[in-house]
PDB file of C-alpha atoms and ligand atoms in Angstrom:
ATOM      1  CA  MET Y   1       0.000   0.000   0.000  1.00 95.00           C
ATOM      2  CA  LYS Y   2       1.245   3.491  -0.865  1.00 98.00           C
ATOM      3  CA  ARG Y   3       1.896   6.174   1.759  1.00 98.00           C
ATOM      4  CA  THR Y   4      -0.923   8.496   0.726  1.00 99.00           C
ATOM      5  CA  GLY Y   5      -1.474  11.863   2.390  1.00 99.00           C
ATOM      6  CA  TYR Y   6      -4.945  13.318   2.894  1.00 99.00           C
ATOM      7  CA  LEU Y   7      -5.006  17.050   3.518  1.00 98.00           C
ATOM      8  CA  HIS Y   8      -8.210  17.744   5.416  1.00 98.00           C
ATOM      9  CA  ASP Y   9      -8.692  20.544   7.927  1.00 98.00           C
ATOM     10  CA  ASN Y  10     -11.835  22.033   9.450  1.00 98.00           C
ATOM     11  CA  ARG Y  11     -10.423  25.513   8.868  1.00 98.00           C
ATOM     12  CA  TYR Y  12     -11.210  24.978   5.169  1.00 98.00           C
ATOM     13  CA  LEU Y  13     -14.875  25.058   6.188  1.00 98.00           C
ATOM     14  CA  LEU Y  14     -14.563  28.684   7.347  1.00 97.00           C
ATOM     15  CA  HIS Y  15     -14.763  30.081   3.809  1.00 98.00           C
ATOM     16  CA  ASP Y  16     -18.518  30.784   3.814  1.00 97.00           C
ATOM     17  CA  THR Y  17     -20.102  31.375   0.395  1.00 97.00           C
ATOM     18  CA  GLY Y  18     -23.614  32.020   1.718  1.00 94.00           C
ATOM     19  CA  PRO Y  19     -26.804  29.962   1.690  1.00 91.00           C
ATOM     20  CA  TYR Y  20     -27.412  29.288  -2.025  1.00 92.00           C
ATOM     21  CA  HIS Y  21     -23.920  28.763  -3.389  1.00 97.00           C
ATOM     22  CA  PRO Y  22     -22.799  25.399  -4.817  1.00 97.00           C
ATOM     23  CA  GLU Y  23     -19.192  25.737  -3.577  1.00 98.00           C
ATOM     24  CA  THR Y  24     -20.071  25.012   0.036  1.00 98.00           C
ATOM     25  CA  SER Y  25     -18.129  23.572   2.956  1.00 98.00           C
ATOM     26  CA  ASP Y  26     -20.526  20.578   2.907  1.00 98.00           C
ATOM     27  CA  ARG Y  27     -18.502  19.312  -0.058  1.00 98.00           C
ATOM     28  CA  LEU Y  28     -15.463  18.632   2.102  1.00 98.00           C
ATOM     29  CA  THR Y  29     -17.572  17.071   4.840  1.00 98.00           C
ATOM     30  CA  ALA Y  30     -19.244  14.758   2.302  1.00 98.00           C
ATOM     31  CA  MET Y  31     -15.836  13.669   1.027  1.00 98.00           C
ATOM     32  CA  TYR Y  32     -14.495  13.033   4.522  1.00 98.00           C
ATOM     33  CA  ASN Y  33     -17.570  11.014   5.475  1.00 98.00           C
ATOM     34  CA  GLY Y  34     -17.353   8.977   2.267  1.00 98.00           C
ATOM     35  CA  ILE Y  35     -13.680   8.155   2.840  1.00 98.00           C
ATOM     36  CA  LYS Y  36     -14.427   7.241   6.449  1.00 98.00           C
ATOM     37  CA  ALA Y  37     -17.460   5.086   5.574  1.00 98.00           C
ATOM     38  CA  ALA Y  38     -15.343   3.171   3.038  1.00 98.00           C
ATOM     39  CA  GLY Y  39     -12.929   2.271   5.850  1.00 98.00           C
ATOM     40  CA  LEU Y  40     -10.043   4.130   4.191  1.00 98.00           C
ATOM     41  CA  LEU Y  41      -9.300   6.783   6.808  1.00 98.00           C
ATOM     42  CA  ASP Y  42      -7.002   4.488   8.809  1.00 97.00           C
ATOM     43  CA  HIS Y  43      -4.873   3.828   5.732  1.00 98.00           C
ATOM     44  CA  LEU Y  44      -4.315   7.515   4.942  1.00 98.00           C
ATOM     45  CA  ILE Y  45      -1.875   9.960   6.528  1.00 98.00           C
ATOM     46  CA  LEU Y  46      -4.076  12.822   7.696  1.00 98.00           C
ATOM     47  CA  LEU Y  47      -2.407  16.212   7.245  1.00 98.00           C
ATOM     48  CA  PRO Y  48      -3.366  19.661   8.569  1.00 98.00           C
ATOM     49  CA  ALA Y  49      -3.550  22.986   6.760  1.00 98.00           C
ATOM     50  CA  VAL Y  50      -0.500  25.240   6.908  1.00 98.00           C
ATOM     51  CA  ARG Y  51      -0.482  28.992   6.287  1.00 98.00           C
ATOM     52  CA  ALA Y  52       1.408  29.857   3.085  1.00 98.00           C
ATOM     53  CA  ASP Y  53       4.371  32.180   3.057  1.00 98.00           C
ATOM     54  CA  LEU Y  54       3.352  35.273   1.059  1.00 98.00           C
ATOM     55  CA  LYS Y  55       6.402  34.874  -1.202  1.00 98.00           C
ATOM     56  CA  TRP Y  56       4.872  31.776  -2.829  1.00 98.00           C
ATOM     57  CA  ILE Y  57       1.578  33.487  -3.565  1.00 98.00           C
ATOM     58  CA  ASP Y  58       3.633  36.390  -4.897  1.00 98.00           C
ATOM     59  CA  SER Y  59       5.420  34.008  -7.274  1.00 98.00           C
ATOM     60  CA  VAL Y  60       2.194  33.632  -9.282  1.00 98.00           C
ATOM     61  CA  HIS Y  61      -0.138  36.521  -8.355  1.00 98.00           C
ATOM     62  CA  SER Y  62       0.570  40.250  -8.563  1.00 98.00           C
ATOM     63  CA  THR Y  63       1.195  42.077  -5.291  1.00 98.00           C
ATOM     64  CA  SER Y  64      -1.557  44.585  -6.087  1.00 98.00           C
ATOM     65  CA  TYR Y  65      -4.060  41.763  -6.617  1.00 98.00           C
ATOM     66  CA  ILE Y  66      -3.173  40.112  -3.299  1.00 98.00           C
ATOM     67  CA  ARG Y  67      -3.554  43.465  -1.479  1.00 98.00           C
ATOM     68  CA  ARG Y  68      -6.870  44.154  -3.188  1.00 97.00           C
ATOM     69  CA  PHE Y  69      -8.204  40.703  -2.210  1.00 98.00           C
ATOM     70  CA  GLU Y  70      -7.174  41.286   1.404  1.00 97.00           C
ATOM     71  CA  GLU Y  71      -8.778  44.741   1.526  1.00 97.00           C
ATOM     72  CA  VAL Y  72     -12.055  43.677  -0.079  1.00 96.00           C
ATOM     73  CA  CYS Y  73     -12.291  40.607   2.157  1.00 96.00           C
ATOM     74  CA  LEU Y  74     -11.448  42.288   5.452  1.00 93.00           C
ATOM     75  CA  SER Y  75     -13.777  45.216   4.739  1.00 94.00           C
ATOM     76  CA  GLY Y  76     -16.669  42.731   4.931  1.00 91.00           C
ATOM     77  CA  ASN Y  77     -17.656  42.616   1.263  1.00 91.00           C
ATOM     78  CA  ARG Y  78     -19.600  39.496   0.290  1.00 94.00           C
ATOM     79  CA  THR Y  79     -18.285  39.279  -3.282  1.00 94.00           C
ATOM     80  CA  PHE Y  80     -14.977  39.839  -5.047  1.00 95.00           C
ATOM     81  CA  ASP Y  81     -14.748  40.972  -8.700  1.00 91.00           C
ATOM     82  CA  TYR Y  82     -17.663  38.788  -9.878  1.00 90.00           C
ATOM     83  CA  PRO Y  83     -20.980  38.071  -8.136  1.00 91.00           C
ATOM     84  CA  ASP Y  84     -20.318  34.296  -8.127  1.00 93.00           C
ATOM     85  CA  ASN Y  85     -17.153  34.824  -6.055  1.00 95.00           C
ATOM     86  CA  GLN Y  86     -19.060  34.868  -2.779  1.00 95.00           C
ATOM     87  CA  MET Y  87     -16.984  35.233   0.344  1.00 96.00           C
ATOM     88  CA  CYS Y  88     -16.842  36.091   4.014  1.00 96.00           C
ATOM     89  CA  VAL Y  89     -14.338  37.789   6.298  1.00 96.00           C
ATOM     90  CA  ASP Y  90     -12.389  34.490   6.697  1.00 97.00           C
ATOM     91  CA  THR Y  91     -11.953  33.841   2.966  1.00 98.00           C
ATOM     92  CA  TYR Y  92      -8.585  35.582   2.560  1.00 98.00           C
ATOM     93  CA  GLU Y  93      -7.064  33.617   5.433  1.00 98.00           C
ATOM     94  CA  THR Y  94      -8.629  30.339   4.250  1.00 98.00           C
ATOM     95  CA  ALA Y  95      -7.121  30.900   0.803  1.00 98.00           C
ATOM     96  CA  PHE Y  96      -3.680  31.226   2.466  1.00 98.00           C
ATOM     97  CA  LEU Y  97      -4.317  27.923   4.264  1.00 98.00           C
ATOM     98  CA  ALA Y  98      -5.261  26.217   0.986  1.00 98.00           C
ATOM     99  CA  VAL Y  99      -2.072  27.310  -0.763  1.00 99.00           C
ATOM    100  CA  GLY Y 100       0.096  26.551   2.268  1.00 98.00           C
ATOM    101  CA  GLY Y 101      -1.437  23.129   2.790  1.00 98.00           C
ATOM    102  CA  VAL Y 102      -0.826  22.149  -0.827  1.00 99.00           C
ATOM    103  CA  ILE Y 103       2.791  23.405  -0.696  1.00 98.00           C
ATOM    104  CA  ASP Y 104       3.402  21.474   2.524  1.00 98.00           C
ATOM    105  CA  VAL Y 105       2.071  18.290   0.926  1.00 99.00           C
ATOM    106  CA  ALA Y 106       4.303  18.845  -2.136  1.00 99.00           C
ATOM    107  CA  ARG Y 107       7.280  19.186   0.240  1.00 98.00           C
ATOM    108  CA  ARG Y 108       6.414  15.936   2.017  1.00 98.00           C
ATOM    109  CA  ILE Y 109       6.215  14.090  -1.306  1.00 99.00           C
ATOM    110  CA  MET Y 110       9.554  15.513  -2.450  1.00 98.00           C
ATOM    111  CA  GLU Y 111      11.221  14.623   0.845  1.00 98.00           C
ATOM    112  CA  GLY Y 112       9.978  11.027   0.514  1.00 98.00           C
ATOM    113  CA  GLU Y 113       7.652  11.119   3.516  1.00 98.00           C
ATOM    114  CA  LEU Y 114       4.642  10.491   1.227  1.00 98.00           C
ATOM    115  CA  ASP Y 115       4.275   8.693  -2.109  1.00 98.00           C
ATOM    116  CA  ASN Y 116       1.279  10.730  -3.235  1.00 99.00           C
ATOM    117  CA  ALA Y 117      -1.647  12.693  -1.775  1.00 99.00           C
ATOM    118  CA  PHE Y 118      -5.145  14.092  -2.056  1.00 99.00           C
ATOM    119  CA  CYS Y 119      -5.515  17.721  -0.954  1.00 99.00           C
ATOM    120  CA  ALA Y 120      -9.172  18.455  -0.122  1.00 98.00           C
ATOM    121  CA  VAL Y 121      -8.864  22.239  -0.030  1.00 98.00           C
ATOM    122  CA  ARG Y 122     -11.179  25.217  -0.349  1.00 98.00           C
ATOM    123  CA  PRO Y 123     -11.320  27.676  -1.982  1.00 98.00           C
ATOM    124  CA  PRO Y 124     -10.450  25.974  -5.294  1.00 98.00           C
ATOM    125  CA  GLY Y 125      -7.924  27.605  -7.622  1.00 98.00           C
ATOM    126  CA  HIS Y 126      -7.790  26.715 -11.315  1.00 98.00           C
ATOM    127  CA  HIS Y 127      -9.844  29.682 -12.598  1.00 98.00           C
ATOM    128  CA  ALA Y 128      -7.753  32.247 -10.666  1.00 98.00           C
ATOM    129  CA  GLU Y 129      -5.478  34.231 -12.960  1.00 98.00           C
ATOM    130  CA  ARG Y 130      -2.452  36.307 -12.038  1.00 98.00           C
ATOM    131  CA  ALA Y 131      -4.540  39.354 -11.130  1.00 98.00           C
ATOM    132  CA  GLN Y 132      -8.119  38.132 -11.333  1.00 97.00           C
ATOM    133  CA  ALA Y 133     -10.426  36.044  -9.147  1.00 97.00           C
ATOM    134  CA  MET Y 134     -12.893  33.935 -11.158  1.00 97.00           C
ATOM    135  CA  GLY Y 135     -15.242  30.985 -10.850  1.00 98.00           C
ATOM    136  CA  PHE Y 136     -15.093  30.606  -7.027  1.00 98.00           C
ATOM    137  CA  CYS Y 137     -11.235  30.723  -7.203  1.00 98.00           C
ATOM    138  CA  TYR Y 138      -8.933  33.318  -5.534  1.00 98.00           C
ATOM    139  CA  PHE Y 139      -5.384  31.904  -5.450  1.00 98.00           C
ATOM    140  CA  ASN Y 140      -4.274  29.326  -7.997  1.00 99.00           C
ATOM    141  CA  ASN Y 141      -3.238  26.525  -5.623  1.00 99.00           C
ATOM    142  CA  VAL Y 142      -1.779  24.179  -8.258  1.00 98.00           C
ATOM    143  CA  ALA Y 143       0.122  26.892 -10.136  1.00 99.00           C
ATOM    144  CA  ILE Y 144       1.745  28.097  -6.912  1.00 99.00           C
ATOM    145  CA  ALA Y 145       2.657  24.509  -5.984  1.00 99.00           C
ATOM    146  CA  ALA Y 146       4.297  24.048  -9.398  1.00 98.00           C
ATOM    147  CA  ARG Y 147       6.450  27.158  -8.858  1.00 98.00           C
ATOM    148  CA  TYR Y 148       7.326  25.971  -5.352  1.00 98.00           C
ATOM    149  CA  LEU Y 149       8.450  22.572  -6.686  1.00 98.00           C
ATOM    150  CA  GLN Y 150      10.639  24.188  -9.317  1.00 98.00           C
ATOM    151  CA  GLN Y 151      12.202  26.839  -7.101  1.00 98.00           C
ATOM    152  CA  THR Y 152      12.718  24.802  -3.918  1.00 98.00           C
ATOM    153  CA  HIS Y 153      13.203  21.239  -5.089  1.00 98.00           C
ATOM    154  CA  GLY Y 154      14.735  21.712  -8.544  1.00 97.00           C
ATOM    155  CA  VAL Y 155      11.923  19.924 -10.348  1.00 98.00           C
ATOM    156  CA  HIS Y 156      12.499  20.785 -14.019  1.00 98.00           C
ATOM    157  CA  ARG Y 157       9.281  19.559 -15.613  1.00 98.00           C
ATOM    158  CA  VAL Y 158       5.915  19.724 -13.848  1.00 99.00           C
ATOM    159  CA  GLY Y 159       2.879  18.156 -15.530  1.00 99.00           C
ATOM    160  CA  ILE Y 160      -0.575  19.442 -14.598  1.00 99.00           C
ATOM    161  CA  ILE Y 161      -3.621  17.342 -15.509  1.00 99.00           C
ATOM    162  CA  ASP Y 162      -6.967  19.093 -15.024  1.00 99.00           C
ATOM    163  CA  PHE Y 163     -10.074  16.891 -15.259  1.00 99.00           C
ATOM    164  CA  ASP Y 164     -12.481  19.386 -13.695  1.00 98.00           C
ATOM    165  CA  VAL Y 165     -15.386  19.774 -16.136  1.00 98.00           C
ATOM    166  CA  HIS Y 166     -14.484  23.458 -16.609  1.00 98.00           C
ATOM    167  CA  HIS Y 167     -11.340  24.654 -18.349  1.00 98.00           C
ATOM    168  CA  GLY Y 168      -8.666  25.926 -15.963  1.00 98.00           C
ATOM    169  CA  ASN Y 169      -8.227  29.273 -17.676  1.00 98.00           C
ATOM    170  CA  GLY Y 170      -6.096  30.582 -14.816  1.00 98.00           C
ATOM    171  CA  THR Y 171      -3.584  27.746 -14.842  1.00 99.00           C
ATOM    172  CA  GLN Y 172      -3.339  27.862 -18.625  1.00 98.00           C
ATOM    173  CA  ALA Y 173      -2.755  31.632 -18.674  1.00 98.00           C
ATOM    174  CA  ILE Y 174      -0.091  31.465 -15.958  1.00 98.00           C
ATOM    175  CA  PHE Y 175       1.975  28.841 -17.813  1.00 98.00           C
ATOM    176  CA  GLU Y 176       1.133  29.403 -21.495  1.00 98.00           C
ATOM    177  CA  GLU Y 177       4.585  30.855 -22.298  1.00 98.00           C
ATOM    178  CA  ASP Y 178       6.421  28.344 -20.113  1.00 98.00           C
ATOM    179  CA  PRO Y 179       7.876  25.122 -21.585  1.00 98.00           C
ATOM    180  CA  THR Y 180       8.730  23.752 -18.105  1.00 98.00           C
ATOM    181  CA  VAL Y 181       5.086  23.273 -17.041  1.00 98.00           C
ATOM    182  CA  PHE Y 182       2.792  21.210 -19.295  1.00 99.00           C
ATOM    183  CA  TYR Y 183      -0.891  21.985 -18.780  1.00 99.00           C
ATOM    184  CA  TYR Y 184      -3.410  19.394 -19.999  1.00 99.00           C
ATOM    185  CA  SER Y 185      -7.146  19.925 -19.551  1.00 99.00           C
ATOM    186  CA  ILE Y 186     -10.181  17.873 -20.533  1.00 99.00           C
ATOM    187  CA  HIS Y 187     -13.476  19.725 -20.024  1.00 98.00           C
ATOM    188  CA  GLN Y 188     -16.898  20.529 -21.411  1.00 98.00           C
ATOM    189  CA  HIS Y 189     -16.557  22.397 -24.717  1.00 98.00           C
ATOM    190  CA  PRO Y 190     -16.108  26.168 -24.171  1.00 98.00           C
ATOM    191  CA  SER Y 191     -19.069  26.982 -26.430  1.00 98.00           C
ATOM    192  CA  PHE Y 192     -21.298  25.309 -23.836  1.00 98.00           C
ATOM    193  CA  ALA Y 193     -19.547  25.963 -20.526  1.00 98.00           C
ATOM    194  CA  PHE Y 194     -17.856  28.472 -18.250  1.00 97.00           C
ATOM    195  CA  PRO Y 195     -15.311  30.083 -18.661  1.00 98.00           C
ATOM    196  CA  GLY Y 196     -15.400  29.919 -22.488  1.00 98.00           C
ATOM    197  CA  THR Y 197     -11.713  29.042 -23.020  1.00 98.00           C
ATOM    198  CA  GLY Y 198      -9.867  25.773 -23.660  1.00 98.00           C
ATOM    199  CA  ARG Y 199     -10.318  25.191 -27.390  1.00 98.00           C
ATOM    200  CA  GLU Y 200      -8.149  22.691 -29.272  1.00 98.00           C
ATOM    201  CA  PHE Y 201      -6.106  25.429 -30.955  1.00 98.00           C
ATOM    202  CA  GLU Y 202      -4.970  26.890 -27.607  1.00 98.00           C
ATOM    203  CA  GLU Y 203      -1.585  25.169 -27.443  1.00 98.00           C
ATOM    204  CA  GLY Y 204       0.587  27.698 -25.625  1.00 98.00           C
ATOM    205  CA  THR Y 205       2.512  30.730 -26.862  1.00 98.00           C
ATOM    206  CA  GLU Y 206       6.134  31.798 -27.444  1.00 98.00           C
ATOM    207  CA  LEU Y 207       8.528  29.270 -25.896  1.00 98.00           C
ATOM    208  CA  GLY Y 208       5.563  27.524 -24.331  1.00 98.00           C
ATOM    209  CA  TYR Y 209       4.013  26.590 -27.678  1.00 98.00           C
ATOM    210  CA  GLY Y 210       3.240  22.867 -27.609  1.00 98.00           C
ATOM    211  CA  PHE Y 211       3.164  22.695 -23.810  1.00 98.00           C
ATOM    212  CA  THR Y 212      -0.577  23.317 -23.404  1.00 98.00           C
ATOM    213  CA  LYS Y 213      -3.124  20.773 -24.600  1.00 98.00           C
ATOM    214  CA  ASN Y 214      -6.902  21.004 -24.432  1.00 98.00           C
ATOM    215  CA  SER Y 215      -9.474  18.288 -25.063  1.00 98.00           C
ATOM    216  CA  PRO Y 216     -12.967  19.841 -25.249  1.00 98.00           C
ATOM    217  CA  VAL Y 217     -15.863  17.414 -24.769  1.00 98.00           C
ATOM    218  CA  LEU Y 218     -19.364  18.013 -26.151  1.00 98.00           C
ATOM    219  CA  PRO Y 219     -22.480  18.069 -23.923  1.00 98.00           C
ATOM    220  CA  GLY Y 220     -23.938  14.581 -23.487  1.00 98.00           C
ATOM    221  CA  GLN Y 221     -20.609  12.813 -23.886  1.00 98.00           C
ATOM    222  CA  GLY Y 222     -19.147  10.604 -21.183  1.00 98.00           C
ATOM    223  CA  ASP Y 223     -16.786   7.744 -20.297  1.00 98.00           C
ATOM    224  CA  ASP Y 224     -15.984   6.470 -23.826  1.00 98.00           C
ATOM    225  CA  ASP Y 225     -15.338   9.948 -25.198  1.00 98.00           C
ATOM    226  CA  TYR Y 226     -13.066  10.811 -22.263  1.00 98.00           C
ATOM    227  CA  ARG Y 227     -11.165   7.573 -22.746  1.00 98.00           C
ATOM    228  CA  LYS Y 228     -10.583   8.231 -26.463  1.00 98.00           C
ATOM    229  CA  LEU Y 229      -9.426  11.812 -25.892  1.00 98.00           C
ATOM    230  CA  ILE Y 230      -7.148  10.993 -22.980  1.00 98.00           C
ATOM    231  CA  GLU Y 231      -5.564   8.180 -24.996  1.00 98.00           C
ATOM    232  CA  SER Y 232      -5.057  10.343 -28.091  1.00 98.00           C
ATOM    233  CA  ASP Y 233      -4.169  13.691 -26.461  1.00 98.00           C
ATOM    234  CA  LEU Y 234      -2.790  13.247 -22.938  1.00 98.00           C
ATOM    235  CA  LEU Y 235      -0.844   9.978 -23.084  1.00 98.00           C
ATOM    236  CA  PRO Y 236       1.449  10.787 -26.042  1.00 98.00           C
ATOM    237  CA  ALA Y 237       2.008  14.351 -24.774  1.00 98.00           C
ATOM    238  CA  PHE Y 238       3.119  13.213 -21.327  1.00 98.00           C
ATOM    239  CA  GLU Y 239       5.163  10.329 -22.739  1.00 98.00           C
ATOM    240  CA  ARG Y 240       7.117  12.981 -24.666  1.00 98.00           C
ATOM    241  CA  PHE Y 241       7.241  15.615 -21.898  1.00 98.00           C
ATOM    242  CA  LYS Y 242       8.205  13.176 -19.122  1.00 98.00           C
ATOM    243  CA  PRO Y 243       7.020  15.205 -16.118  1.00 98.00           C
ATOM    244  CA  GLU Y 244       9.030  14.680 -12.929  1.00 98.00           C
ATOM    245  CA  PHE Y 245       6.006  15.489 -10.783  1.00 99.00           C
ATOM    246  CA  ILE Y 246       2.290  15.401 -11.651  1.00 99.00           C
ATOM    247  CA  ILE Y 247      -0.215  17.766 -10.083  1.00 99.00           C
ATOM    248  CA  VAL Y 248      -3.857  16.902 -10.714  1.00 99.00           C
ATOM    249  CA  SER Y 249      -6.601  19.517 -10.702  1.00 99.00           C
ATOM    250  CA  SER Y 250      -9.324  17.139  -9.559  1.00 99.00           C
ATOM    251  CA  GLY Y 251     -12.851  18.292 -10.268  1.00 98.00           C
ATOM    252  CA  PHE Y 252     -15.778  15.916  -9.938  1.00 98.00           C
ATOM    253  CA  ASP Y 253     -18.346  18.187 -11.608  1.00 98.00           C
ATOM    254  CA  GLY Y 254     -18.401  16.149 -14.839  1.00 98.00           C
ATOM    255  CA  HIS Y 255     -20.308  13.396 -13.011  1.00 98.00           C
ATOM    256  CA  GLU Y 256     -23.617  12.456 -14.628  1.00 98.00           C
ATOM    257  CA  ASP Y 257     -25.440  13.409 -11.401  1.00 98.00           C
ATOM    258  CA  ASP Y 258     -23.726  16.808 -11.029  1.00 98.00           C
ATOM    259  CA  ASP Y 259     -25.939  19.745 -12.100  1.00 97.00           C
ATOM    260  CA  MET Y 260     -22.939  21.913 -12.947  1.00 97.00           C
ATOM    261  CA  SER Y 261     -22.366  20.342 -16.374  1.00 98.00           C
ATOM    262  CA  ASP Y 262     -23.932  18.354 -19.199  1.00 98.00           C
ATOM    263  CA  ILE Y 263     -21.147  15.761 -19.157  1.00 98.00           C
ATOM    264  CA  ASN Y 264     -22.082  12.183 -18.277  1.00 98.00           C
ATOM    265  CA  LEU Y 265     -19.034  10.653 -16.615  1.00 98.00           C
ATOM    266  CA  SER Y 266     -19.870   7.701 -14.384  1.00 98.00           C
ATOM    267  CA  SER Y 267     -18.121   7.010 -11.083  1.00 98.00           C
ATOM    268  CA  ALA Y 268     -16.235   4.225 -12.889  1.00 98.00           C
ATOM    269  CA  GLY Y 269     -15.202   6.767 -15.535  1.00 98.00           C
ATOM    270  CA  PHE Y 270     -13.562   8.931 -12.856  1.00 98.00           C
ATOM    271  CA  SER Y 271     -11.738   5.877 -11.524  1.00 98.00           C
ATOM    272  CA  TRP Y 272     -10.393   5.040 -14.982  1.00 98.00           C
ATOM    273  CA  ILE Y 273      -9.093   8.619 -15.376  1.00 98.00           C
ATOM    274  CA  MET Y 274      -7.276   8.480 -12.033  1.00 98.00           C
ATOM    275  CA  GLU Y 275      -5.834   5.010 -12.677  1.00 98.00           C
ATOM    276  CA  THR Y 276      -4.489   6.297 -15.990  1.00 98.00           C
ATOM    277  CA  ILE Y 277      -2.923   9.308 -14.280  1.00 98.00           C
ATOM    278  CA  MET Y 278      -1.263   6.998 -11.734  1.00 98.00           C
ATOM    279  CA  LYS Y 279       0.309   5.003 -14.586  1.00 98.00           C
ATOM    280  CA  LEU Y 280       1.687   8.239 -16.059  1.00 98.00           C
ATOM    281  CA  GLY Y 281       3.069   9.114 -12.631  1.00 98.00           C
ATOM    282  CA  ASP Y 282       4.877   5.779 -12.454  1.00 98.00           C
ATOM    283  CA  GLN Y 283       6.317   6.203 -15.951  1.00 98.00           C
ATOM    284  CA  SER Y 284       8.346   9.371 -15.424  1.00 97.00           C
ATOM    285  CA  ALA Y 285       7.607  10.918 -12.027  1.00 98.00           C
ATOM    286  CA  GLY Y 286       8.528   8.116  -9.643  1.00 98.00           C
ATOM    287  CA  GLY Y 287       4.868   7.929  -8.626  1.00 98.00           C
ATOM    288  CA  ARG Y 288       4.867  11.535  -7.385  1.00 98.00           C
ATOM    289  CA  VAL Y 289       1.207  12.475  -7.942  1.00 99.00           C
ATOM    290  CA  MET Y 290      -0.503  15.211  -5.941  1.00 99.00           C
ATOM    291  CA  SER Y 291      -4.247  15.615  -6.433  1.00 99.00           C
ATOM    292  CA  VAL Y 292      -5.755  18.989  -5.515  1.00 99.00           C
ATOM    293  CA  LEU Y 293      -9.508  19.509  -5.286  1.00 99.00           C
ATOM    294  CA  GLU Y 294     -11.190  21.944  -7.675  1.00 98.00           C
ATOM    295  CA  GLY Y 295     -14.946  21.519  -8.361  1.00 98.00           C
ATOM    296  CA  GLY Y 296     -17.560  18.826  -7.787  1.00 98.00           C
ATOM    297  CA  TYR Y 297     -20.923  19.786  -6.351  1.00 98.00           C
ATOM    298  CA  CYS Y 298     -23.164  16.723  -6.115  1.00 98.00           C
ATOM    299  CA  LEU Y 299     -23.162  16.181  -2.350  1.00 98.00           C
ATOM    300  CA  GLU Y 300     -24.812  12.765  -2.746  1.00 98.00           C
ATOM    301  CA  ARG Y 301     -21.941  11.541  -4.951  1.00 98.00           C
ATOM    302  CA  LEU Y 302     -18.851  13.262  -3.551  1.00 98.00           C
ATOM    303  CA  GLY Y 303     -18.370  10.731  -0.756  1.00 98.00           C
ATOM    304  CA  GLU Y 304     -18.116   7.741  -3.068  1.00 98.00           C
ATOM    305  CA  LEU Y 305     -16.053   9.681  -5.633  1.00 98.00           C
ATOM    306  CA  ALA Y 306     -13.547  10.772  -2.963  1.00 99.00           C
ATOM    307  CA  ALA Y 307     -13.333   7.230  -1.569  1.00 98.00           C
ATOM    308  CA  ASP Y 308     -12.662   5.783  -5.066  1.00 98.00           C
ATOM    309  CA  HIS Y 309     -10.098   8.531  -5.652  1.00 99.00           C
ATOM    310  CA  VAL Y 310      -8.024   7.887  -2.525  1.00 98.00           C
ATOM    311  CA  ARG Y 311      -8.356   4.094  -2.952  1.00 98.00           C
ATOM    312  CA  ILE Y 312      -6.600   4.458  -6.306  1.00 98.00           C
ATOM    313  CA  LEU Y 313      -3.911   6.705  -4.757  1.00 98.00           C
ATOM    314  CA  LEU Y 314      -3.373   4.026  -2.112  1.00 98.00           C
ATOM    315  CA  GLY Y 315      -2.742   1.492  -4.862  1.00 97.00           C
ATOM    316  CA  GLY Y 316      -6.196   0.014  -5.435  1.00 86.00           C
TER     317      GLY Y 316
HETATM  318 ZN1   ZN J 401     -15.539  22.992 -12.358  1.00 59.72          ZN
END
């Protein structure tokens, strides 16, 4: 059995998005209860949140953006930049705990304390751009972790795989000119889904051309279509790129029972995706796979999806 970390901390529940928002703290509770009910909690290494050092957030986001987020949050505003970015007075601090927790898990994997991990953090991050909050995201947790791995542990090539049903516009924008971070995303086609980016022709720019790959999926499609696209688009790209560490933007909102999309992935479909990612991790990254939570809003399904997810991290 693998040494699998599980970042779970009740302080991630403090980010309060109000009564009618899908990105609620109940998501993390549902995942925890599902993992516990499956009898997997005892096999995982439970890890607490850690507050991030500002310098790591600064490595991806502009200083003026970070200050603006702090000011808007602490002044008691309920939204930031867009009306769907609902927040409370604890949101700024919770976002620091999300980034710091993910960085601390990355450190533990690099130092050999863990083989891999699932980071159940809030707020999510993949829509957050350098100077823009979007889609319930404030700081880009996975992008900051990638920079941390490169600057502290000398990781040359970081692969990011994003299977959230929405395109991670923030992560793509942060790394589009960078050939040292490969961003792969599979998501509902941008003509039919937020945020409207992630078309096939978006392949990176400048030196980063060829290091971004997008697989848009049409509404109504599901397991078989995901399998074909992952086999034709992701596998050859990562076999060429040979990432030394894989960060996964894990979103469960493409589930057939999740109202947030028109994609029909089954629970077994999610398992196949994660098993495939684990094989890629074994090929070039010494099994170093760190999964970081993004979306997923069907409270009735999140428990079983999280349990399947960590079971695969543990080695099946
Ligand atoms: Zn999503």
